[in-house]
Amino acid sequence: MNLRSVLAILFLLIWISDVSGQVNCPQNLPFTLVGNTEYCIGTNGSELYVPESYAGYEWLPTTLTDQNVLLTAGNYQLIVTHYTGCTDTLDFEVEQVSNPPQPVVTANGSTQFCQGESVTLSGPEGYPYYNWNSGSISHEITVFESGTFVLSITDWLGCTSSSNVLQVIVDPLPTAVFSANLN
C-alpha cells in the first residue's frame, strides 16, 4: 500500500467520523404537554406529563426529571432531550384558580309542609356536575321526606364548592280523635 492510499483511507475515516457525529435536529420535536395547567384551591397542584418517550425531561426551575410531574403555581420551562441529543423547550405557566362560589339552594315553596306534599330544591344552573347528599346528580331534586340537604357543584376544571345545609321538615297528617257523649 502506497502513501497515497493510506492518506485516502485516513481522510475517508476522518470524514466518516465527522459525518456520523453530526445530527440534524428538527425544528420542534413532536412532544405534547398533557394535563391542565390550572388547578383548584385545596388540591396539591397540576398533574402534567409528556406522553412521548424521550431520553430526558427537565422541568425548570425544579429539579424534577420524570416524565410525569405535579407542579404548583409558577412559571416553568420543560426541556425534553431526544435520544440523538436534540432538545426542545416549552415555556408555560401553572395557575391556582378559585373554586366556584358557594351554591345557593332555592326552594319552590316552604321547606316545612305536611305529609303528602313536596318541595323542589334547585341549585345554580351552568355547571357540568351536580351532586346532592341524597345521591341525586341533577340540577334540582323534589323532596317528599324530612332531611338535611347539601348540594356540591363541580366546574369544568374539577373545582368544587358545597352549599349550606338546608333542612326540610315534613309534618305528619293530624289524626282526628273524638268520642261521643250520649247524654
PDB file of C-alpha atoms in Angstrom:
ATOM      1  CA  MET A   1       0.000   0.000   0.000  1.00  0.00           C
ATOM      2  CA  ASN A   2       1.430   3.347  -1.006  1.00  0.00           C
ATOM      3  CA  LEU A   3       1.319   6.599   0.887  1.00  0.00           C
ATOM      4  CA  ARG A   4      -1.415   7.968  -1.341  1.00  0.00           C
ATOM      5  CA  SER A   5      -3.735   5.024  -0.476  1.00  0.00           C
ATOM      6  CA  VAL A   6      -3.006   5.342   3.230  1.00  0.00           C
ATOM      7  CA  LEU A   7      -3.794   9.067   3.144  1.00  0.00           C
ATOM      8  CA  ALA A   8      -7.013   8.430   1.186  1.00  0.00           C
ATOM      9  CA  ILE A   9      -8.131   5.817   3.730  1.00  0.00           C
ATOM     10  CA  LEU A  10      -7.220   8.097   6.631  1.00  0.00           C
ATOM     11  CA  PHE A  11      -9.102  11.021   5.032  1.00  0.00           C
ATOM     12  CA  LEU A  12     -12.122   8.767   4.466  1.00  0.00           C
ATOM     13  CA  LEU A  13     -12.105   7.618   8.114  1.00  0.00           C
ATOM     14  CA  ILE A  14     -11.901  11.211   9.373  1.00  0.00           C
ATOM     15  CA  TRP A  15     -14.743  12.262   7.032  1.00  0.00           C
ATOM     16  CA  ILE A  16     -16.943   9.330   8.163  1.00  0.00           C
ATOM     17  CA  SER A  17     -16.393  10.155  11.839  1.00  0.00           C
ATOM     18  CA  ASP A  18     -17.286  13.826  11.181  1.00  0.00           C
ATOM     19  CA  VAL A  19     -20.443  12.862   9.291  1.00  0.00           C
ATOM     20  CA  SER A  20     -21.561  10.326  11.891  1.00  0.00           C
ATOM     21  CA  GLY A  21     -21.046  12.922  14.655  1.00  0.00           C
ATOM     22  CA  GLN A  22     -23.425  15.385  13.005  1.00  0.00           C
ATOM     23  CA  VAL A  23     -27.106  15.214  13.926  1.00  0.00           C
ATOM     24  CA  ASN A  24     -29.689  17.242  12.080  1.00  0.00           C
ATOM     25  CA  CYS A  25     -32.156  18.231  14.766  1.00  0.00           C
ATOM     26  CA  PRO A  26     -35.716  19.009  13.715  1.00  0.00           C
ATOM     27  CA  GLN A  27     -37.051  22.495  14.415  1.00  0.00           C
ATOM     28  CA  ASN A  28     -39.517  21.207  17.002  1.00  0.00           C
ATOM     29  CA  LEU A  29     -39.545  17.728  18.423  1.00  0.00           C
ATOM     30  CA  PRO A  30     -43.025  16.246  18.387  1.00  0.00           C
ATOM     31  CA  PHE A  31     -43.851  16.415  22.100  1.00  0.00           C
ATOM     32  CA  THR A  32     -47.066  17.220  23.907  1.00  0.00           C
ATOM     33  CA  LEU A  33     -47.677  18.521  27.407  1.00  0.00           C
ATOM     34  CA  VAL A  34     -50.775  16.768  28.747  1.00  0.00           C
ATOM     35  CA  GLY A  35     -52.769  17.892  31.770  1.00  0.00           C
ATOM     36  CA  ASN A  36     -54.351  21.098  32.919  1.00  0.00           C
ATOM     37  CA  THR A  37     -52.065  23.983  33.825  1.00  0.00           C
ATOM     38  CA  GLU A  38     -54.742  25.297  36.191  1.00  0.00           C
ATOM     39  CA  TYR A  39     -55.596  23.647  39.491  1.00  0.00           C
ATOM     40  CA  CYS A  40     -58.154  24.264  42.222  1.00  0.00           C
ATOM     41  CA  ILE A  41     -57.662  25.703  45.690  1.00  0.00           C
ATOM     42  CA  GLY A  42     -57.454  22.806  48.138  1.00  0.00           C
ATOM     43  CA  THR A  43     -55.639  20.458  45.730  1.00  0.00           C
ATOM     44  CA  ASN A  44     -51.926  19.658  45.530  1.00  0.00           C
ATOM     45  CA  GLY A  45     -51.259  21.190  42.099  1.00  0.00           C
ATOM     46  CA  SER A  46     -51.385  20.373  38.395  1.00  0.00           C
ATOM     47  CA  GLU A  47     -50.566  16.856  37.241  1.00  0.00           C
ATOM     48  CA  LEU A  48     -48.703  17.147  33.936  1.00  0.00           C
ATOM     49  CA  TYR A  49     -46.914  14.651  31.726  1.00  0.00           C
ATOM     50  CA  VAL A  50     -45.327  14.143  28.322  1.00  0.00           C
ATOM     51  CA  PRO A  51     -46.843  11.066  26.615  1.00  0.00           C
ATOM     52  CA  GLU A  52     -43.904  10.649  24.198  1.00  0.00           C
ATOM     53  CA  SER A  53     -40.808   8.790  25.403  1.00  0.00           C
ATOM     54  CA  TYR A  54     -37.552  10.740  25.387  1.00  0.00           C
ATOM     55  CA  ALA A  55     -34.083  10.279  26.824  1.00  0.00           C
ATOM     56  CA  GLY A  56     -34.568  13.123  29.300  1.00  0.00           C
ATOM     57  CA  TYR A  57     -37.010  15.585  30.822  1.00  0.00           C
ATOM     58  CA  GLU A  58     -36.055  18.739  32.714  1.00  0.00           C
ATOM     59  CA  TRP A  59     -38.776  20.770  34.467  1.00  0.00           C
ATOM     60  CA  LEU A  60     -37.076  24.068  35.296  1.00  0.00           C
ATOM     61  CA  PRO A  61     -36.776  25.766  37.780  1.00  0.00           C
ATOM     62  CA  THR A  62     -37.400  22.497  39.700  1.00  0.00           C
ATOM     63  CA  THR A  63     -35.029  19.548  39.879  1.00  0.00           C
ATOM     64  CA  LEU A  64     -37.714  17.180  38.550  1.00  0.00           C
ATOM     65  CA  THR A  65     -36.634  14.893  35.709  1.00  0.00           C
ATOM     66  CA  ASP A  66     -39.592  12.497  35.425  1.00  0.00           C
ATOM     67  CA  GLN A  67     -41.997  12.131  32.531  1.00  0.00           C
ATOM     68  CA  ASN A  68     -44.919  12.786  34.983  1.00  0.00           C
ATOM     69  CA  VAL A  69     -44.856  15.675  37.474  1.00  0.00           C
ATOM     70  CA  LEU A  70     -47.015  17.547  39.977  1.00  0.00           C
ATOM     71  CA  LEU A  71     -46.428  21.313  39.815  1.00  0.00           C
ATOM     72  CA  THR A  72     -47.757  24.215  41.874  1.00  0.00           C
ATOM     73  CA  ALA A  73     -48.340  27.801  40.687  1.00  0.00           C
ATOM     74  CA  GLY A  74     -45.442  29.410  38.848  1.00  0.00           C
ATOM     75  CA  ASN A  75     -43.605  29.814  35.539  1.00  0.00           C
ATOM     76  CA  TYR A  76     -41.871  26.739  34.152  1.00  0.00           C
ATOM     77  CA  GLN A  77     -39.733  25.581  31.282  1.00  0.00           C
ATOM     78  CA  LEU A  78     -39.810  21.981  30.072  1.00  0.00           C
ATOM     79  CA  ILE A  79     -36.777  20.733  28.170  1.00  0.00           C
ATOM     80  CA  VAL A  80     -37.033  17.315  26.509  1.00  0.00           C
ATOM     81  CA  THR A  81     -33.951  15.569  25.162  1.00  0.00           C
ATOM     82  CA  HIS A  82     -34.226  13.149  22.232  1.00  0.00           C
ATOM     83  CA  TYR A  83     -32.006  10.055  22.154  1.00  0.00           C
ATOM     84  CA  THR A  84     -29.945  11.805  19.423  1.00  0.00           C
ATOM     85  CA  GLY A  85     -29.117  14.631  21.816  1.00  0.00           C
ATOM     86  CA  CYS A  86     -31.533  17.089  20.205  1.00  0.00           C
ATOM     87  CA  THR A  87     -33.599  19.155  22.633  1.00  0.00           C
ATOM     88  CA  ASP A  88     -36.799  21.135  22.512  1.00  0.00           C
ATOM     89  CA  THR A  89     -38.185  23.605  25.034  1.00  0.00           C
ATOM     90  CA  LEU A  90     -41.664  24.662  26.106  1.00  0.00           C
ATOM     91  CA  ASP A  91     -42.368  27.635  28.384  1.00  0.00           C
ATOM     92  CA  PHE A  92     -45.635  27.575  30.324  1.00  0.00           C
ATOM     93  CA  GLU A  93     -47.367  28.840  33.467  1.00  0.00           C
ATOM     94  CA  VAL A  94     -49.257  26.891  36.131  1.00  0.00           C
ATOM     95  CA  GLU A  95     -52.025  28.794  37.935  1.00  0.00           C
ATOM     96  CA  GLN A  96     -54.092  28.113  41.040  1.00  0.00           C
ATOM     97  CA  VAL A  97     -57.707  29.107  40.369  1.00  0.00           C
ATOM     98  CA  SER A  98     -60.623  29.820  42.672  1.00  0.00           C
ATOM     99  CA  ASN A  99     -63.307  27.266  43.372  1.00  0.00           C
ATOM    100  CA  PRO A 100     -66.798  28.169  42.151  1.00  0.00           C
ATOM    101  CA  PRO A 101     -68.808  30.376  44.502  1.00  0.00           C
ATOM    102  CA  GLN A 102     -70.779  28.598  47.218  1.00  0.00           C
ATOM    103  CA  PRO A 103     -74.028  27.464  45.572  1.00  0.00           C
ATOM    104  CA  VAL A 104     -77.271  28.894  46.866  1.00  0.00           C
ATOM    105  CA  VAL A 105     -80.089  26.336  47.018  1.00  0.00           C
ATOM    106  CA  THR A 106     -83.562  27.720  46.402  1.00  0.00           C
ATOM    107  CA  ALA A 107     -86.888  26.086  47.264  1.00  0.00           C
ATOM    108  CA  ASN A 108     -90.046  26.491  45.177  1.00  0.00           C
ATOM    109  CA  GLY A 109     -92.106  26.712  48.376  1.00  0.00           C
ATOM    110  CA  SER A 110     -91.899  26.206  52.102  1.00  0.00           C
ATOM    111  CA  THR A 111     -89.345  23.710  53.418  1.00  0.00           C
ATOM    112  CA  GLN A 112     -91.826  22.702  56.136  1.00  0.00           C
ATOM    113  CA  PHE A 113     -95.013  21.089  54.889  1.00  0.00           C
ATOM    114  CA  CYS A 114     -97.495  18.309  55.560  1.00  0.00           C
ATOM    115  CA  GLN A 115     -97.048  14.675  54.631  1.00  0.00           C
ATOM    116  CA  GLY A 116     -98.121  14.022  51.027  1.00  0.00           C
ATOM    117  CA  GLU A 117     -96.786  17.366  49.789  1.00  0.00           C
ATOM    118  CA  SER A 118     -93.301  18.121  48.385  1.00  0.00           C
ATOM    119  CA  VAL A 119     -90.814  20.875  47.705  1.00  0.00           C
ATOM    120  CA  THR A 120     -88.357  21.213  44.807  1.00  0.00           C
ATOM    121  CA  LEU A 121     -84.813  22.290  45.705  1.00  0.00           C
ATOM    122  CA  SER A 122     -82.698  23.844  42.925  1.00  0.00           C
ATOM    123  CA  GLY A 123     -79.060  24.757  42.590  1.00  0.00           C
ATOM    124  CA  PRO A 124     -77.480  27.351  40.269  1.00  0.00           C
ATOM    125  CA  GLU A 125     -77.505  26.491  36.569  1.00  0.00           C
ATOM    126  CA  GLY A 126     -74.498  26.325  34.274  1.00  0.00           C
ATOM    127  CA  TYR A 127     -72.266  23.754  35.954  1.00  0.00           C
ATOM    128  CA  PRO A 128     -71.366  20.425  34.370  1.00  0.00           C
ATOM    129  CA  TYR A 129     -71.712  18.360  37.564  1.00  0.00           C
ATOM    130  CA  TYR A 130     -74.145  18.390  40.480  1.00  0.00           C
ATOM    131  CA  ASN A 131     -74.123  16.074  43.482  1.00  0.00           C
ATOM    132  CA  TRP A 132     -76.725  16.145  46.248  1.00  0.00           C
ATOM    133  CA  ASN A 133     -76.004  14.341  49.517  1.00  0.00           C
ATOM    134  CA  SER A 134     -79.174  12.336  48.774  1.00  0.00           C
ATOM    135  CA  GLY A 135     -77.376  10.749  45.796  1.00  0.00           C
ATOM    136  CA  SER A 136     -79.066  12.716  43.027  1.00  0.00           C
ATOM    137  CA  ILE A 137     -76.834  14.229  40.335  1.00  0.00           C
ATOM    138  CA  SER A 138     -79.287  16.634  38.719  1.00  0.00           C
ATOM    139  CA  HIS A 139     -79.652  20.395  38.955  1.00  0.00           C
ATOM    140  CA  GLU A 140     -82.756  20.038  41.135  1.00  0.00           C
ATOM    141  CA  ILE A 141     -84.469  17.482  43.339  1.00  0.00           C
ATOM    142  CA  THR A 142     -88.018  17.001  44.612  1.00  0.00           C
ATOM    143  CA  VAL A 143     -88.183  16.191  48.324  1.00  0.00           C
ATOM    144  CA  PHE A 144     -91.071  14.261  49.925  1.00  0.00           C
ATOM    145  CA  GLU A 145     -89.455  13.373  53.289  1.00  0.00           C
ATOM    146  CA  SER A 146     -87.750  15.176  56.161  1.00  0.00           C
ATOM    147  CA  GLY A 147     -83.993  15.508  55.976  1.00  0.00           C
ATOM    148  CA  THR A 148     -80.978  17.750  55.569  1.00  0.00           C
ATOM    149  CA  PHE A 149     -79.779  18.502  52.052  1.00  0.00           C
ATOM    150  CA  VAL A 150     -76.448  19.754  50.706  1.00  0.00           C
ATOM    151  CA  LEU A 151     -75.558  20.411  47.061  1.00  0.00           C
ATOM    152  CA  SER A 152     -71.997  20.183  45.720  1.00  0.00           C
ATOM    153  CA  ILE A 153     -71.217  21.675  42.316  1.00  0.00           C
ATOM    154  CA  THR A 154     -68.171  20.996  40.163  1.00  0.00           C
ATOM    155  CA  ASP A 155     -66.945  23.283  37.376  1.00  0.00           C
ATOM    156  CA  TRP A 156     -65.162  22.305  34.130  1.00  0.00           C
ATOM    157  CA  LEU A 157     -61.739  22.288  35.840  1.00  0.00           C
ATOM    158  CA  GLY A 158     -62.941  19.915  38.542  1.00  0.00           C
ATOM    159  CA  CYS A 159     -63.089  22.589  41.246  1.00  0.00           C
ATOM    160  CA  THR A 160     -65.911  22.032  43.738  1.00  0.00           C
ATOM    161  CA  SER A 161     -67.962  24.014  46.191  1.00  0.00           C
ATOM    162  CA  SER A 162     -70.791  22.996  48.540  1.00  0.00           C
ATOM    163  CA  SER A 163     -73.934  24.755  49.734  1.00  0.00           C
ATOM    164  CA  ASN A 164     -75.013  25.314  53.280  1.00  0.00           C
ATOM    165  CA  VAL A 165     -77.199  22.632  54.871  1.00  0.00           C
ATOM    166  CA  LEU A 166     -80.890  23.044  54.069  1.00  0.00           C
ATOM    167  CA  GLN A 167     -83.369  21.442  56.480  1.00  0.00           C
ATOM    168  CA  VAL A 168     -86.679  20.044  55.156  1.00  0.00           C
ATOM    169  CA  ILE A 169     -89.366  19.127  57.709  1.00  0.00           C
ATOM    170  CA  VAL A 170     -92.378  17.012  56.755  1.00  0.00           C
ATOM    171  CA  ASP A 171     -95.102  17.134  59.403  1.00  0.00           C
ATOM    172  CA  PRO A 172     -97.339  14.061  59.815  1.00  0.00           C
ATOM    173  CA  LEU A 173    -101.002  14.474  58.958  1.00  0.00           C
ATOM    174  CA  PRO A 174    -103.118  15.231  62.014  1.00  0.00           C
ATOM    175  CA  THR A 175    -105.207  12.410  63.407  1.00  0.00           C
ATOM    176  CA  ALA A 176    -108.729  13.371  64.447  1.00  0.00           C
ATOM    177  CA  VAL A 177    -109.680  11.997  67.860  1.00  0.00           C
ATOM    178  CA  PHE A 178    -113.203  12.262  69.162  1.00  0.00           C
ATOM    179  CA  SER A 179    -115.560  10.459  71.470  1.00  0.00           C
ATOM    180  CA  ALA A 180    -119.307  10.513  71.587  1.00  0.00           C
ATOM    181  CA  ASN A 181    -121.125  11.830  74.620  1.00  0.00           C
ATOM    182  CA  LEU A 182    -124.514  10.145  74.779  1.00  0.00           C
ATOM    183  CA  ASN A 183    -126.021  12.393  77.489  1.00  0.00           C
TER     184      ASN A 183
END
